Short mmCIF file of C-alpha atoms in Angstrom, two decimals:
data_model
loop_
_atom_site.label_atom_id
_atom_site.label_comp_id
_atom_site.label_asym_id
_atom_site.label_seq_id
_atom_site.Cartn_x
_atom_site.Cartn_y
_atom_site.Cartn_z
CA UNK A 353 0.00 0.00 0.00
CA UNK A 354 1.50 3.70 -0.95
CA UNK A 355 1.63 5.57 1.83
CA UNK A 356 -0.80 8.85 1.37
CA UNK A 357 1.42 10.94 3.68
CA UNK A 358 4.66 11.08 1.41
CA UNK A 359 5.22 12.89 -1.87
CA UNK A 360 5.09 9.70 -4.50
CA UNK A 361 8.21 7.44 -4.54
CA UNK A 362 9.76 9.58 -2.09
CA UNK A 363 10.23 8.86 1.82
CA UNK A 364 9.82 12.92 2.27
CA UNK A 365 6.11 13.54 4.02
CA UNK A 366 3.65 16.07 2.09
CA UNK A 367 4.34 19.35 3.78
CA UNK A 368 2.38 23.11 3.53
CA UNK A 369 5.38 24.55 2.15
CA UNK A 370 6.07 22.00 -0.72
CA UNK A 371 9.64 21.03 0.64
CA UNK A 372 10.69 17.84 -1.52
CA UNK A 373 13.79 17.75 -0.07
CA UNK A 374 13.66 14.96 3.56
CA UNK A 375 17.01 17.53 5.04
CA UNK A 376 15.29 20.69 4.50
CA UNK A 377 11.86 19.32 5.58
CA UNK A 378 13.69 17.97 8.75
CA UNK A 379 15.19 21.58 9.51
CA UNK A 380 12.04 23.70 8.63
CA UNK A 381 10.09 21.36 11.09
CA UNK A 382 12.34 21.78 13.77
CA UNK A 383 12.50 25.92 13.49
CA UNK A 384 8.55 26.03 13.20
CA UNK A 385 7.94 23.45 15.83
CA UNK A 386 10.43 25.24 18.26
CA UNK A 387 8.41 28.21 18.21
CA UNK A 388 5.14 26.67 18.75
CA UNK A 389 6.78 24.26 21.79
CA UNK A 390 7.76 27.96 23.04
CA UNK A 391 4.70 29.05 23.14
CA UNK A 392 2.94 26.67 24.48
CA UNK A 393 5.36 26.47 27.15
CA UNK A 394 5.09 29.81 28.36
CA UNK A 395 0.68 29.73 27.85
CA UNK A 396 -0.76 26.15 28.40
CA UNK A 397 -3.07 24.99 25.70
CA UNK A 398 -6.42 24.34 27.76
CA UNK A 399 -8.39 21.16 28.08
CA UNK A 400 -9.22 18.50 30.09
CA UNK A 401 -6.18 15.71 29.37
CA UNK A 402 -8.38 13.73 27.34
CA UNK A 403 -7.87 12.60 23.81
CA UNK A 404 -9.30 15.17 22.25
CA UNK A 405 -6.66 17.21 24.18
CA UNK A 406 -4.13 15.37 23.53
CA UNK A 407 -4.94 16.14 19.43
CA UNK A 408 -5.30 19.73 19.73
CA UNK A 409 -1.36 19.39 20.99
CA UNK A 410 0.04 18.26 18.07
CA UNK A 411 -2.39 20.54 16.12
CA UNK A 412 -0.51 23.12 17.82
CA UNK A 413 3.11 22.08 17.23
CA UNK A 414 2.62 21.05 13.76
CA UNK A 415 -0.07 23.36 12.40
CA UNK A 416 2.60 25.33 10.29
CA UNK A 417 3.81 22.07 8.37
CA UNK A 418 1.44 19.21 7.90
CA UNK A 419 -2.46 19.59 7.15
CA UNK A 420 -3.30 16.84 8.61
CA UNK A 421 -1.58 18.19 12.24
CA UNK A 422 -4.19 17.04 14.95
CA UNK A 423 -5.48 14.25 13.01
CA UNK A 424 -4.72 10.68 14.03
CA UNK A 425 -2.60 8.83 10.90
CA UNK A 426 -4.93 6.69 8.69
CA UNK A 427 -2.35 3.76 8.24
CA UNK A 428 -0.36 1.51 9.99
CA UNK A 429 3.34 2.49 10.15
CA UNK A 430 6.60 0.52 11.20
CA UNK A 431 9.70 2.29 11.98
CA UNK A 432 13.53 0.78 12.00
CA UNK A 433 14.43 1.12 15.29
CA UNK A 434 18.77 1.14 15.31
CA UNK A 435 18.48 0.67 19.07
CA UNK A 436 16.63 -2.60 18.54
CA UNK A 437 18.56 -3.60 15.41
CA UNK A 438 16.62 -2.62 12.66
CA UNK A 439 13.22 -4.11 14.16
CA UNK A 440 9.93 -1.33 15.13
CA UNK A 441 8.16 -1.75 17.97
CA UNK A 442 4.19 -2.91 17.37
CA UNK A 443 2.57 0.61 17.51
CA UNK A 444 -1.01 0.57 17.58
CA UNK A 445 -3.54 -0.42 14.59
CA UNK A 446 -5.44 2.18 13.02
CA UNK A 447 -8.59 0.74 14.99
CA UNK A 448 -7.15 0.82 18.32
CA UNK A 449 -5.60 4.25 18.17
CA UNK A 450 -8.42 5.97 19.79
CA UNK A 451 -9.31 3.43 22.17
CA UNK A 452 -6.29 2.72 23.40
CA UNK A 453 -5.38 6.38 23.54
CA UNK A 454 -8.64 6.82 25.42
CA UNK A 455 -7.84 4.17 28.07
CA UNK A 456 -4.37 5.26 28.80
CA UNK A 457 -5.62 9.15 29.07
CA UNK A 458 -8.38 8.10 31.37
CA UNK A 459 -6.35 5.64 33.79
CA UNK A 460 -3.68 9.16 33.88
CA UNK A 461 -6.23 11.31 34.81
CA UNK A 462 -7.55 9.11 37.33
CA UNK A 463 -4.11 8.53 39.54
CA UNK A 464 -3.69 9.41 42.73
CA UNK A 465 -0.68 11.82 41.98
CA UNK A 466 -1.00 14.06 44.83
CA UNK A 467 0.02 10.63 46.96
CA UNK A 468 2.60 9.57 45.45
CA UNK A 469 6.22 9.41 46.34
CA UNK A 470 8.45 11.25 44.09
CA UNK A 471 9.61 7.00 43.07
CA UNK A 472 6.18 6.30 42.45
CA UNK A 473 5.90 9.29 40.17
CA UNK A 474 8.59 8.67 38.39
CA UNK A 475 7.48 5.44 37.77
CA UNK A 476 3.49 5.91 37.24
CA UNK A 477 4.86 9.40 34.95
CA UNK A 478 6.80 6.81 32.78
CA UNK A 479 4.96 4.20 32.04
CA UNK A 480 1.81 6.53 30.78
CA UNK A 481 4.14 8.27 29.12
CA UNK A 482 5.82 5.49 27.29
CA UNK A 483 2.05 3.70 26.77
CA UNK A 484 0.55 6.90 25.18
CA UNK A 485 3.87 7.25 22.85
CA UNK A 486 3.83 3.46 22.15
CA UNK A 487 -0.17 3.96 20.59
CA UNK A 488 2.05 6.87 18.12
CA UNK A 489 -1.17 8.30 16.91
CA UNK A 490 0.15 10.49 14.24
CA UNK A 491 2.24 10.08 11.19
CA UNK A 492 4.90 11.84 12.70
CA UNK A 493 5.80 14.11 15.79
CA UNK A 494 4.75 11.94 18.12
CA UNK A 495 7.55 11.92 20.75
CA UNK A 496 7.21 15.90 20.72
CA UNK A 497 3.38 15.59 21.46
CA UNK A 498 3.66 13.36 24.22
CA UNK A 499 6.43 14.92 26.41
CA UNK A 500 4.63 17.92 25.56
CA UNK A 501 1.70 16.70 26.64
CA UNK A 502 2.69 14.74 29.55
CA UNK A 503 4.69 17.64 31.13
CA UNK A 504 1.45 20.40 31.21
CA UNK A 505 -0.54 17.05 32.26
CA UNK A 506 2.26 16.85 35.36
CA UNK A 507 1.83 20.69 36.57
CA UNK A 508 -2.43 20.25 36.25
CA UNK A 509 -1.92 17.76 38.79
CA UNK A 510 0.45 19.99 40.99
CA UNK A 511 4.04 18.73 40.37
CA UNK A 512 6.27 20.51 37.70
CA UNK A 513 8.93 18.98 35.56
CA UNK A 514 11.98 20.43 33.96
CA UNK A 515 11.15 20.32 30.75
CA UNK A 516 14.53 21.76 29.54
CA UNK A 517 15.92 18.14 30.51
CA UNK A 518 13.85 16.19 28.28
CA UNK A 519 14.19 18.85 25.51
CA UNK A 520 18.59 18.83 25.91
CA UNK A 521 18.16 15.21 25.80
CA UNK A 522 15.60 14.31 22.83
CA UNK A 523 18.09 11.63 21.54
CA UNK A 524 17.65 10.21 24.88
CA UNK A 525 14.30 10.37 25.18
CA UNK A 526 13.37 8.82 22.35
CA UNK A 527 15.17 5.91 22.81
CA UNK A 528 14.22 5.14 25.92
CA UNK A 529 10.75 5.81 24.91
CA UNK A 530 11.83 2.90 22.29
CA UNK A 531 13.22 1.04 24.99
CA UNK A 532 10.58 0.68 27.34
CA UNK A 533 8.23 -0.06 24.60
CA UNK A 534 9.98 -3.00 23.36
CA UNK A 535 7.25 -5.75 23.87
CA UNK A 536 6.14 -7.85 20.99
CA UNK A 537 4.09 -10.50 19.94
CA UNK A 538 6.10 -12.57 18.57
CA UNK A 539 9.34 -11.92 20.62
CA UNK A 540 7.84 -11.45 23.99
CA UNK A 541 9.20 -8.81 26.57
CA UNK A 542 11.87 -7.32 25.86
CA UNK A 543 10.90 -3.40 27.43
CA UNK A 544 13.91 -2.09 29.37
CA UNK A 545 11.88 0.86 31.14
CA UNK A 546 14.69 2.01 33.57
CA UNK A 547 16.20 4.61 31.54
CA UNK A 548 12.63 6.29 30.92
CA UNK A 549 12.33 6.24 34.37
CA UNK A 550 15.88 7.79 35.29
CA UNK A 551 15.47 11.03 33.34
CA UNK A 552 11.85 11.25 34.20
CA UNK A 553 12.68 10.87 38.16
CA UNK A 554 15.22 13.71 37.31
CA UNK A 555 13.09 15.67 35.74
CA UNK A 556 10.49 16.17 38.48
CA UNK A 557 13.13 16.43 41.44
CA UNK A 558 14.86 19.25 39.27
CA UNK A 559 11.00 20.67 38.60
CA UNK A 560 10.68 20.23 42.75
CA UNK A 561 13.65 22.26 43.09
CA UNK A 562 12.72 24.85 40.81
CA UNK A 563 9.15 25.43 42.37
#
């Protein structure tokens, strides 16, 4: 099946701007998205954490590149992962995009944050996190979305992050987020969800310092 979201027999995604070239693309995403992570950094984008919520945040960051920003993909996508050796993890089926997405947002929104130790947030922080990003609802910019996403989720419920350590690290992040997604069907277990939970324990004892 072609895949609707790239110009044809190109890997280089259909863009606002008509950018053919993947380099360019990759480069004019990152100075538009930087912006709109700024800004909604400094004014929170309202809602209530639910999925809906969680679309109008990549709306946001990726308004100024893709049409089809805030709109969960259409296909099913794979993705090389070089920290797994070439294999992608199982992201989510069209079908069970919204569902899933649904269930994670809900079971979020319904922890007990203000009782947990700063260990149990760490750990309860990562594993939504990683869940949510594991779904990958959209095309692309999904790791963007969901640390977005999750860190104005963690100040709603009265603990702050530093979000400058997720955003110095986004090589990091992202592999871990691989990392502690790595569960298959065929292969069994294979998540390693201890270096998700490292940075995110040190970003909310750095956001505890800050407050």
């Amino acid at each position: 099946m072609r895949d609707p979201y790239v110009y044809p027999n190109t890997d280089v995604l259909i863009n606002r701007h008509d950018v053919r070239d993947e380099a360019d693309l990759a480069e004019m995403e990152a100075e538009y998205t930087s912006i709109r992570l700024k800004q909604i950094t400094e004014t929170p984008l309202p809602g209530n954490y639910d999925f809906q919520h969680f679309c109008e945040f990549h709306k946001w960051v990726f308004q100024d590149i893709y049409e089809w920003a805030g709109v969960p993909r259409t296909i099913d996508i794979e993705k090389p992962e070089p920290a797994l050796g070439g294999i992608s993890i199982e992201y989510s089926p069209v079908d069970e995009i919204e569902p899933t997405a649904k269930k994670v947002l809900d079971t979020m929104r319904d922890a007990a944050w203000d009782k947990f130790s700063l260990d149990e947030k760490a750990l309860k922080f990562s594993k939504y996190m990683a869940e949510l990003w594991k779904i990958h609802c959209f095309r692309e910019g999904n790791t963007r979305t969901v640390v977005t996403f999750c860190c104005q989720f963690a100040e709603s419920r009265g603990f702050s992050v530093d979000r400058t350590l997720f955003q110095k690290h986004s090589a990091y992040v992202r592999t871990s987020l691989v990392a502690a997604s790595a569960y298959f069907s065929d292969l069994g277990d294979r998540a390693q969800p201890e270096y998700l939970i490292r940075i995110v324990r040190d970003s909310i004892e750095r956001g505890r310092r800050k407050a």
